[in-house]
mmCIF file of C-alpha atoms and ligand atoms in Angstrom:
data_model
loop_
_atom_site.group_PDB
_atom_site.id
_atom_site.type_symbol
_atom_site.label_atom_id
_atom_site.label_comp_id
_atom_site.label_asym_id
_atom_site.label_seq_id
_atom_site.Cartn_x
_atom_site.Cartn_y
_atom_site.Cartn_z
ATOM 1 C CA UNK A 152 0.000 0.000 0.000
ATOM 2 C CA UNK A 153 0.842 3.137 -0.735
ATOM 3 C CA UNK A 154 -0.977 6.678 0.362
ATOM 4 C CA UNK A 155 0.049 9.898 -1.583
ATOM 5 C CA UNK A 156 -1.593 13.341 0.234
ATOM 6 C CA UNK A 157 -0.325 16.307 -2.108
ATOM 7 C CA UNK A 158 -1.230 19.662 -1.597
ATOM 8 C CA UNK A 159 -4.287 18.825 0.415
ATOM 9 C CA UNK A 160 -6.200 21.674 1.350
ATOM 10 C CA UNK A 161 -9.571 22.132 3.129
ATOM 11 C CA UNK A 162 -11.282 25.623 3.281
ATOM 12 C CA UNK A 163 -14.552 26.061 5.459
ATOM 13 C CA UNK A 164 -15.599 29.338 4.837
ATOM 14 C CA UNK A 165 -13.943 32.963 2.975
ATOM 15 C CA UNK A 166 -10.480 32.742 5.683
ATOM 16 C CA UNK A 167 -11.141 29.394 7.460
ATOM 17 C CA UNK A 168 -8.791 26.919 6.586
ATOM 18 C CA UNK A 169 -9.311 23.541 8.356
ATOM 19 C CA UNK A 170 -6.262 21.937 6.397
ATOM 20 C CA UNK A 171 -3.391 23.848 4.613
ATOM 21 C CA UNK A 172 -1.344 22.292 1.994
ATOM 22 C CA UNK A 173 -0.930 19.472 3.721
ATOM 23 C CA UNK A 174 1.567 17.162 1.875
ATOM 24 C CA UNK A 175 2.539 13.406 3.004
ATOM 25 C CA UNK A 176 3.641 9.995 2.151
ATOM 26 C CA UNK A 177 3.576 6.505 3.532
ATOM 27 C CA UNK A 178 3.300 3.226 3.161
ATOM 28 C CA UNK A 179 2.384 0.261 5.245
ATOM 29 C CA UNK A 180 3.084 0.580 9.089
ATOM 30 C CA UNK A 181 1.461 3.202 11.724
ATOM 31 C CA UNK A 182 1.184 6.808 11.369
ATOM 32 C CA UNK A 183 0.575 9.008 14.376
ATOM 33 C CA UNK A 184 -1.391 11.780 13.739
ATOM 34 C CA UNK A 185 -0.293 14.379 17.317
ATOM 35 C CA UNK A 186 -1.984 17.851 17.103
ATOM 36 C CA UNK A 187 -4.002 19.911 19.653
ATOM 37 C CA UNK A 188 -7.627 20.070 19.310
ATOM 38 C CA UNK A 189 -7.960 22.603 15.695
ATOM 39 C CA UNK A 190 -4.646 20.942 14.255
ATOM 40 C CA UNK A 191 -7.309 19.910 11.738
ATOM 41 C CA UNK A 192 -6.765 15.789 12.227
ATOM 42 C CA UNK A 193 -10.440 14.880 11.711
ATOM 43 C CA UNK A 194 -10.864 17.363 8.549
ATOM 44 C CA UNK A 195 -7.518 15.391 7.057
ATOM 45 C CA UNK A 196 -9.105 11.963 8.223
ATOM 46 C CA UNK A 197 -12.512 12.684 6.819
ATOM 47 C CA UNK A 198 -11.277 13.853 2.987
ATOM 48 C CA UNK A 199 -8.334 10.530 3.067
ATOM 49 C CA UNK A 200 -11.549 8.136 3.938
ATOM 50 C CA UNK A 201 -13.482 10.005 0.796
ATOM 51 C CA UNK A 202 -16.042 11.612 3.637
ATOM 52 C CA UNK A 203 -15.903 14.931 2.809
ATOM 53 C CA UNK A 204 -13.682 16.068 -0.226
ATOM 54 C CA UNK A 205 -10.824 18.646 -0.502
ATOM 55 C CA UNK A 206 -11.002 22.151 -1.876
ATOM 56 C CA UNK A 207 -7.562 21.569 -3.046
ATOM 57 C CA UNK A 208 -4.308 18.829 -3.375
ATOM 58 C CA UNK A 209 -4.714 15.126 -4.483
ATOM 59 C CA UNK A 210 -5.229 11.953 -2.430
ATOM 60 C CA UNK A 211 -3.941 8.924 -4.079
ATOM 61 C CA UNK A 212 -3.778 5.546 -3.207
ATOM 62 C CA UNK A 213 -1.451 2.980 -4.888
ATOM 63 C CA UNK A 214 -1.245 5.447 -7.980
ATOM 64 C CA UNK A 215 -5.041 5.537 -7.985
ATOM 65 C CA UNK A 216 -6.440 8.893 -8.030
ATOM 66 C CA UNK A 217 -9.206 8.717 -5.168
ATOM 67 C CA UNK A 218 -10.900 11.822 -5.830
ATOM 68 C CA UNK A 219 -12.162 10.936 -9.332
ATOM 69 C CA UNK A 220 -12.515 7.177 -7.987
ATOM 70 C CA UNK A 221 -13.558 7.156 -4.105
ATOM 71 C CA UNK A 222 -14.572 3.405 -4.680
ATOM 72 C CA UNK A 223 -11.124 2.417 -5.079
ATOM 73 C CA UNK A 224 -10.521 4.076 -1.211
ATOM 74 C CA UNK A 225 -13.327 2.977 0.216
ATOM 75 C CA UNK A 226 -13.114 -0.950 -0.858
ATOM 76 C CA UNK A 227 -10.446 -1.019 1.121
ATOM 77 C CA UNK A 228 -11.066 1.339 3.985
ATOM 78 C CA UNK A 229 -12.054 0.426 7.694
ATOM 79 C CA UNK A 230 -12.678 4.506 9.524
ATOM 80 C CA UNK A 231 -13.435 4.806 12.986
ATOM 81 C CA UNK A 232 -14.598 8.402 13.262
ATOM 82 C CA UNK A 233 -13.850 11.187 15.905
ATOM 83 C CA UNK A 234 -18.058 10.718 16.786
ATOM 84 C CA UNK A 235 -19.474 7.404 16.556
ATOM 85 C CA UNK A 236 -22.685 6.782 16.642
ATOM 86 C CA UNK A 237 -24.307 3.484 17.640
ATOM 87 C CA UNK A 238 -27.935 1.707 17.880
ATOM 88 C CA UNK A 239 -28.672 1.603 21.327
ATOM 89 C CA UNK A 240 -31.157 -1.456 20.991
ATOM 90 C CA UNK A 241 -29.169 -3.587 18.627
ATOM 91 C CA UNK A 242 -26.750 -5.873 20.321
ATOM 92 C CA UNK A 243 -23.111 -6.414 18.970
ATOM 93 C CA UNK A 244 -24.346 -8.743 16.886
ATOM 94 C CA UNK A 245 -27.197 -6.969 15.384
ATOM 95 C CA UNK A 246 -25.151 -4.194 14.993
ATOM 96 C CA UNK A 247 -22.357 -5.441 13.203
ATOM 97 C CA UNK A 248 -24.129 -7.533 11.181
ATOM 98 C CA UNK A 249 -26.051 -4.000 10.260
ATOM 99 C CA UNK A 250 -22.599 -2.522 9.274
ATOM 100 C CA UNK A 251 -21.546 -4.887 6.837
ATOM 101 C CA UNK A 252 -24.990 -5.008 5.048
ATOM 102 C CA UNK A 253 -24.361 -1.305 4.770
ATOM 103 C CA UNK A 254 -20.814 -2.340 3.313
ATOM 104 C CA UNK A 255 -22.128 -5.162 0.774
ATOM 105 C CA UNK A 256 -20.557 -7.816 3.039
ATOM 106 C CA UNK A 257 -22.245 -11.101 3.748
ATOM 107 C CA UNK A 258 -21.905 -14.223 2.672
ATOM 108 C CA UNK A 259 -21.627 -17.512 4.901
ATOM 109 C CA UNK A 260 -18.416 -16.759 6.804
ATOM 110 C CA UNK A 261 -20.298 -13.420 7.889
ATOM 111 C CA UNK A 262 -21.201 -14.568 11.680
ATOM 112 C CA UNK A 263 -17.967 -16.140 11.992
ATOM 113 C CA UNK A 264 -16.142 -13.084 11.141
ATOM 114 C CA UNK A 265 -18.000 -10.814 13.674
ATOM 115 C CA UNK A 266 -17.644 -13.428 16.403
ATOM 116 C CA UNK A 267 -13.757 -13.053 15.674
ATOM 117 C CA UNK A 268 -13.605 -9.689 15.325
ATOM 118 C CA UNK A 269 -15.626 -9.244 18.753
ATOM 119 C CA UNK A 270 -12.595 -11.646 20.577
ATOM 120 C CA UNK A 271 -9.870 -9.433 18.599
ATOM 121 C CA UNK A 272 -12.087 -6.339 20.918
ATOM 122 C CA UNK A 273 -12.620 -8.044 23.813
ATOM 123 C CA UNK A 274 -16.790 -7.781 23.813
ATOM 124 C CA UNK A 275 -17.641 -11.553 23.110
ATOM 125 C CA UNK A 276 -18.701 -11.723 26.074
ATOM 126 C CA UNK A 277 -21.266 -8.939 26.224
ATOM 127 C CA UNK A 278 -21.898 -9.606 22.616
ATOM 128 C CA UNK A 279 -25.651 -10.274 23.384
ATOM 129 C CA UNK A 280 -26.374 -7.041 24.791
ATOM 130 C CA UNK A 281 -27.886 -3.905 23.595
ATOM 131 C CA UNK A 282 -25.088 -1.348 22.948
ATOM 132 C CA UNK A 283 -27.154 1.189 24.900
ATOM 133 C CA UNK A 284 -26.207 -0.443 27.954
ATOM 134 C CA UNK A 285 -22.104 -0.163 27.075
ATOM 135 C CA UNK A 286 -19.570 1.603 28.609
ATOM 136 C CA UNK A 287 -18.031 4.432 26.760
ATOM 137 C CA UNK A 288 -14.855 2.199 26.146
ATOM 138 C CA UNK A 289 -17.185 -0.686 25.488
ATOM 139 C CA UNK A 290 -18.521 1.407 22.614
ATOM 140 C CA UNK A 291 -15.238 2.356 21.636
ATOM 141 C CA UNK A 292 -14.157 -1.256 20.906
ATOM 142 C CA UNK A 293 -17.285 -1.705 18.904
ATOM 143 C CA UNK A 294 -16.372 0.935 16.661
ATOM 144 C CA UNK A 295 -12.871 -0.580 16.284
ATOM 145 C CA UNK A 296 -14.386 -3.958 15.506
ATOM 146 C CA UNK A 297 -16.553 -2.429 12.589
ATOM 147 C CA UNK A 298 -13.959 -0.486 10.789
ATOM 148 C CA UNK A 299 -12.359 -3.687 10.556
ATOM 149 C CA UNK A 300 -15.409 -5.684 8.839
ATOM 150 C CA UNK A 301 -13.719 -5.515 5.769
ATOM 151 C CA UNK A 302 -10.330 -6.650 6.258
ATOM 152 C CA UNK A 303 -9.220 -3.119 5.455
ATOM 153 C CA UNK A 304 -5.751 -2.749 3.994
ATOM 154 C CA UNK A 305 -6.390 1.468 4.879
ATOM 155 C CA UNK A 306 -7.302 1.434 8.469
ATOM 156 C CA UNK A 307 -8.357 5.157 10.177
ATOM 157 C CA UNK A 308 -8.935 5.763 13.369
ATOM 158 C CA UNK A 309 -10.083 9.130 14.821
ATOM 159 C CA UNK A 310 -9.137 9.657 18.575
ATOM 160 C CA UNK A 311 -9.513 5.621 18.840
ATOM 161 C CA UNK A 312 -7.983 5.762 22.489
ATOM 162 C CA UNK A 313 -10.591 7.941 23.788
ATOM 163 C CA UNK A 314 -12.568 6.791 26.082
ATOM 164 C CA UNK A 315 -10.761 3.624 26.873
ATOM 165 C CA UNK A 316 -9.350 2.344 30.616
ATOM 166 C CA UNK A 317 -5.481 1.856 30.732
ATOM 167 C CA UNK A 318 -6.295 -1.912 30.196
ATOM 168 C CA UNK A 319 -7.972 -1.288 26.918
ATOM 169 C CA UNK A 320 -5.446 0.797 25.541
ATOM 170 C CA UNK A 321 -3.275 -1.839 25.782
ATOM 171 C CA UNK A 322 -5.182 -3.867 24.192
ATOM 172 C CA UNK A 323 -5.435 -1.448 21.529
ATOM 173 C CA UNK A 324 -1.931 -1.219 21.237
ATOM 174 C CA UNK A 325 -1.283 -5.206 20.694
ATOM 175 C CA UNK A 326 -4.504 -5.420 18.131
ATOM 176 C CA UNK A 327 -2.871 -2.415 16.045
ATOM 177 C CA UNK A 328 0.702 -3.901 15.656
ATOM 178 C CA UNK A 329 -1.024 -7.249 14.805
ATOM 179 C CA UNK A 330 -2.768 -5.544 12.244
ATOM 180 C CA UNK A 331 -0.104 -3.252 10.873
ATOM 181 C CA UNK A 332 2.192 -5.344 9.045
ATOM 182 C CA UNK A 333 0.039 -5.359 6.073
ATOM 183 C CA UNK A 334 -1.282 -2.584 6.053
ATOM 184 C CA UNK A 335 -1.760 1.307 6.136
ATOM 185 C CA UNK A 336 -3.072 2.722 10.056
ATOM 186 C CA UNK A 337 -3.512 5.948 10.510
ATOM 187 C CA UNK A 338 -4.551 7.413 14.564
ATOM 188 C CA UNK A 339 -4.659 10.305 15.750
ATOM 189 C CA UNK A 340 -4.870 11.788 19.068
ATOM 190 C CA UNK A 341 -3.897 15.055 20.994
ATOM 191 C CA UNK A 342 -2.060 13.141 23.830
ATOM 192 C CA UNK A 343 1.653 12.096 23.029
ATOM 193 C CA UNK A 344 1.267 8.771 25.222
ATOM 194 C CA UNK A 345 -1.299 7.255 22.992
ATOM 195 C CA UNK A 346 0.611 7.225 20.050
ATOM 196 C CA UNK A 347 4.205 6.932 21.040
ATOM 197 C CA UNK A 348 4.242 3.135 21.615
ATOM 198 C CA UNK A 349 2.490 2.269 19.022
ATOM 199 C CA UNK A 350 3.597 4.744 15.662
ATOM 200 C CA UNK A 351 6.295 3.944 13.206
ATOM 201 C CA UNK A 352 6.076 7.507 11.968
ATOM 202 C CA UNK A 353 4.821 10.733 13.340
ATOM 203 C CA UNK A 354 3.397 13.585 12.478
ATOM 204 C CA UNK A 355 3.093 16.808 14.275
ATOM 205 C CA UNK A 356 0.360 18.968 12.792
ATOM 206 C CA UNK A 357 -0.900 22.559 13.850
ATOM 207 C CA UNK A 358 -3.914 25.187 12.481
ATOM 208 C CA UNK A 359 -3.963 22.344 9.283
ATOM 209 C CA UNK A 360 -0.205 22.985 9.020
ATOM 210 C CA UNK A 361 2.154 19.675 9.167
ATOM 211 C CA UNK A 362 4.985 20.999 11.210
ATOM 212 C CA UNK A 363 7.225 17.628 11.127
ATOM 213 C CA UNK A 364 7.151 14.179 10.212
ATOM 214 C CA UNK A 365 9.265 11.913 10.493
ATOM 215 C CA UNK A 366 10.006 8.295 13.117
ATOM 216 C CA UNK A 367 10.015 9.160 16.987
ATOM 217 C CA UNK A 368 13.574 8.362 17.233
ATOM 218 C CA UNK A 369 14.821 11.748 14.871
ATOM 219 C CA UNK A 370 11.874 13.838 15.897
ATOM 220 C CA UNK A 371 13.072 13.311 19.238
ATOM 221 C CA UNK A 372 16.568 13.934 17.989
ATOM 222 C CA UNK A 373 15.853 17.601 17.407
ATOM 223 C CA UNK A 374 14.690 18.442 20.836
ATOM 224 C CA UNK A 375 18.075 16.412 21.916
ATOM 225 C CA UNK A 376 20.229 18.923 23.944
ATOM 226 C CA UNK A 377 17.359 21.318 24.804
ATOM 227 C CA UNK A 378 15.950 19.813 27.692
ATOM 228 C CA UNK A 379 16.412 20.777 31.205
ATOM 229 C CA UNK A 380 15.592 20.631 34.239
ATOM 230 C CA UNK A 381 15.962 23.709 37.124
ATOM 231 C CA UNK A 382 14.468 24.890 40.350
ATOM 232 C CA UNK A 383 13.592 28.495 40.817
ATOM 233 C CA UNK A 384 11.655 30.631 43.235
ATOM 234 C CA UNK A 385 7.779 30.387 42.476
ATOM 235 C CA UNK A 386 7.634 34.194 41.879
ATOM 236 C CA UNK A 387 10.220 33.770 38.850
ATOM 237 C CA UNK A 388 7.627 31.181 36.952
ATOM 238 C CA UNK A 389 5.674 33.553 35.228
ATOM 239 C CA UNK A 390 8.885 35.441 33.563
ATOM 240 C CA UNK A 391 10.247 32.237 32.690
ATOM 241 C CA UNK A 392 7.440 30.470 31.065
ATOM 242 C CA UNK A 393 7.692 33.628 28.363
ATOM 243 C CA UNK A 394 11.334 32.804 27.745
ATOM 244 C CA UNK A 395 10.792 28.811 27.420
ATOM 245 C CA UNK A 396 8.561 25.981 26.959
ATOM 246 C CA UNK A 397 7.442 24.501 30.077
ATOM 247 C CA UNK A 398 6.999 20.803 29.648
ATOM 248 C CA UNK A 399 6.038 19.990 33.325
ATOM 249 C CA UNK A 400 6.477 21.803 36.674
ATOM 250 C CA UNK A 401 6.062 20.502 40.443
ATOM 251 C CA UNK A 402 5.592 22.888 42.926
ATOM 252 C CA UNK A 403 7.626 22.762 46.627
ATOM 253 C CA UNK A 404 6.934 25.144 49.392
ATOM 254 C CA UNK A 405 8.634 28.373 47.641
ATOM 255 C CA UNK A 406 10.145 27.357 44.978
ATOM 256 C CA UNK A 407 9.183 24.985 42.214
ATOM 257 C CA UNK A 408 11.006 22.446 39.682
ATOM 258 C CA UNK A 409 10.688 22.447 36.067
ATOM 259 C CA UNK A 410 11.359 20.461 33.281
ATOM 260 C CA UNK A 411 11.245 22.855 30.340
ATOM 261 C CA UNK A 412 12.846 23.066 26.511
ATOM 262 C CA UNK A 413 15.450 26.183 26.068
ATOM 263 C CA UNK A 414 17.561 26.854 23.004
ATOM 264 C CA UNK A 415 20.292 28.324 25.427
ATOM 265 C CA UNK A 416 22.052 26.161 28.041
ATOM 266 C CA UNK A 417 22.921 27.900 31.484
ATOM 267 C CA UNK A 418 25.292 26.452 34.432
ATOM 268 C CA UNK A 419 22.103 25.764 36.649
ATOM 269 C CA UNK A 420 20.358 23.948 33.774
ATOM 270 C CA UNK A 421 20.354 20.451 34.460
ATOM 271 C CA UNK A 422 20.402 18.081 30.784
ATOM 272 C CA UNK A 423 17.589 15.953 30.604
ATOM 273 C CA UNK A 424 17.145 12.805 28.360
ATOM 274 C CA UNK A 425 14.334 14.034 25.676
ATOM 275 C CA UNK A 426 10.812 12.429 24.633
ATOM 276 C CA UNK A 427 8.157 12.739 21.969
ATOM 277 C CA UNK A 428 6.435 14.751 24.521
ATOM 278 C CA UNK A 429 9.096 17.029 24.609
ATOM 279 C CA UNK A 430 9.390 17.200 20.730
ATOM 280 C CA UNK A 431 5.632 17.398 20.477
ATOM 281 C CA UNK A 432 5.705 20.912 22.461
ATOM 282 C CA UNK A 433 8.707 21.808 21.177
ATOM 283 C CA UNK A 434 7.561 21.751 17.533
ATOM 284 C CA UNK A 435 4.066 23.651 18.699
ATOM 285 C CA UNK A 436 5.459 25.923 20.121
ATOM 286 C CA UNK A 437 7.714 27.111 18.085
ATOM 287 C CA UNK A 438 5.551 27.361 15.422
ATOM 288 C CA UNK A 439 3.195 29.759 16.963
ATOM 289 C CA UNK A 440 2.482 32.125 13.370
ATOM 290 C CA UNK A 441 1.769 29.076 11.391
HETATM 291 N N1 ADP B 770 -17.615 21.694 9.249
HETATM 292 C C1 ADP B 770 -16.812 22.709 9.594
HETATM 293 N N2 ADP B 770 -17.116 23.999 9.283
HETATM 294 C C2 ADP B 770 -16.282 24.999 9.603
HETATM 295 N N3 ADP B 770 -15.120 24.850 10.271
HETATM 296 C C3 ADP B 770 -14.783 23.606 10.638
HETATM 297 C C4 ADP B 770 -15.599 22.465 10.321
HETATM 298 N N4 ADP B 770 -14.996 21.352 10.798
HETATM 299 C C5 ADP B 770 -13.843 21.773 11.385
HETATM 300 N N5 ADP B 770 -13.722 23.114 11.288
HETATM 301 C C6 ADP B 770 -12.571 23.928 11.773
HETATM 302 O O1 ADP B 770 -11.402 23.419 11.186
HETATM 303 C C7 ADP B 770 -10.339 23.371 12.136
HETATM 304 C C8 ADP B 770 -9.823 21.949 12.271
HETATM 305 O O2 ADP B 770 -10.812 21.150 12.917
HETATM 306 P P1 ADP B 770 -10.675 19.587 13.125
HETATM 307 O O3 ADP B 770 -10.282 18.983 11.840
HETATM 308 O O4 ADP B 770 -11.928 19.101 13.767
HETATM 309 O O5 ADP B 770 -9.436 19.536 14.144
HETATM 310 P P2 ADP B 770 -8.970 18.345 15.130
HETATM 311 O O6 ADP B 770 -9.634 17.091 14.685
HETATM 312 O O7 ADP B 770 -7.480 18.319 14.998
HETATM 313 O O8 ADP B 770 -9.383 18.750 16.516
HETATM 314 C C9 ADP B 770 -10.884 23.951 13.431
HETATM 315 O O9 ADP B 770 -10.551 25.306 13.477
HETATM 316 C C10 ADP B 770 -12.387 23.759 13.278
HETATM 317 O O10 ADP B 770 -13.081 24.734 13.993
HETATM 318 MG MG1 MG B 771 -10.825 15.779 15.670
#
């Protein structure tokens, strides 16, 4: 598989941009999509699974031009949007069976394929309830289950860890690197620690700008160096917050201890090993006019 974004643009009204030339490549593996709420990560998602279309750019798929033929995408799609909305009196079942009617699956290997796709989410077990009656995560893990009806070789996933209890995620995280060998994931999410065990590749987006992309291990490479850690009186926070980019701060009796990014070193700077949480704000940050 092979995904081609070029150009992509998305404009919502006379100045409103959602997504801004937005240019990318990749092929199978896992792509984390890290932005703040805005970046414009569910306006990408929606044109790439041939929901809404682009004012601008090209989207093609293995040299297949998915704009003139969205059929082409969506054969091989499974999308789990941002908001995903269920039946509340059809069971899993019901519901899934609903889905891929909707899809033009069936055939006789139809039931067996929904009871293993609801082990694969954990739900067999509840699978003869009414959805109504499901947790928020329990939901969640429906949703997974039918984007993956298909046997998508193009799976998206909109905020997919939302929602979901520490045990889930990691769940999550073991169905998606089962599943990404042969094929094309996409996630997104606006918290670092819901993508960074699980993406191959990374990308940092901002007001429908991509700022970076590229694997953790040289995103985090261009943070290396800047982080620090220091302890200074409470009253000097506020001046030194506008100077540098405050990654996390714990508060003592008067004084309190940072761990912040800084482009200059000082002697009472200590070095601190950097993250993709570090490069995440770093790149946001220092973007600020795009
Ligand atoms: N249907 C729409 N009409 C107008 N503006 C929109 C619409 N959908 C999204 N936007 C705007 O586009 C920007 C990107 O939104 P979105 O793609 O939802 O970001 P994210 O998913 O990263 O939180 C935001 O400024 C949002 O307000
Ligand atoms: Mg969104």
């Amino acid at each position: 598989m092979l995904l081609e974004l070029n150009g992509l643009s998305k404009k919502y009204s006379k100045n409103t941009y959602g997504l801004k030339d937005f240019s990318l490549r990749m092929e199978n593996g896992v792509l984390g999509l890290l932005g703040p709420n805005g970046a414009g990560k569910s306006t990408l998602l929606k044109m790439i699974a041939t929901i809404s279309c682009p004012t601008d750019g090209t989207i093609v798929l293995n040299k297949n031009n998915v704009l003139s033929d969205p059929n082409y995408m969506r054969k091989q799609l499974g999308f789990l949007p941002q908001y995903f909305g269920v039946y509340p009196n059809l069971n899993a079942y019901e519901f899934l069976s609903y889905i891929a009617a909707m899809k033009g699956i069936g055939g006789k290997d139809l039931k067996a394929r929904i009871t293993h796709l609801l082990t694969q989410v954990n739900l067999l077990s509840e699978a003869h309830k009414p959805i109504g009656n499901y947790s928020g995560g329990m939901k969640q893990r429906i949703g997974i289950a039918q984007a993956l009806l298909n046997n998508p070789k193009v799976l998206i996933f909109d905020e997919p860890t939302v929602g979901l209890d520490p045990v889930e995620r990691i769940h999550f995280r073991n169905l998606i690197s089962e599943l990404s060998q042969h094929c094309i994931i996409i996630l997104s999410s606006h918290i670092v620690s819901d993508i960074d065990t699980i993406a191959d590749q990374v990308a940092i987006m901002k007001k429908g700008s991509l700022l970076a992309k590229d694997s953790q291990e040289n995103l985090i490479k261009q943070v290396e160096s800047k982080v620090f850690q220091t302890t200074i009186q409470t009253e000097e926070l506020e001046a030194f917050k506008r100077e540098h980019i405050i990654v996390d701060l714990k508060r003592n009796h008067t004084d309190v201890t940072i761990r912040f990014i800084s482009d200059t070193q000082r002697p009472y700077f200590k070095a601190q090993k950097a993250t993709l949480e570090d490069a995440y704000l770093y790149f946001t940050n220092t973007n600020t006019n795009q």
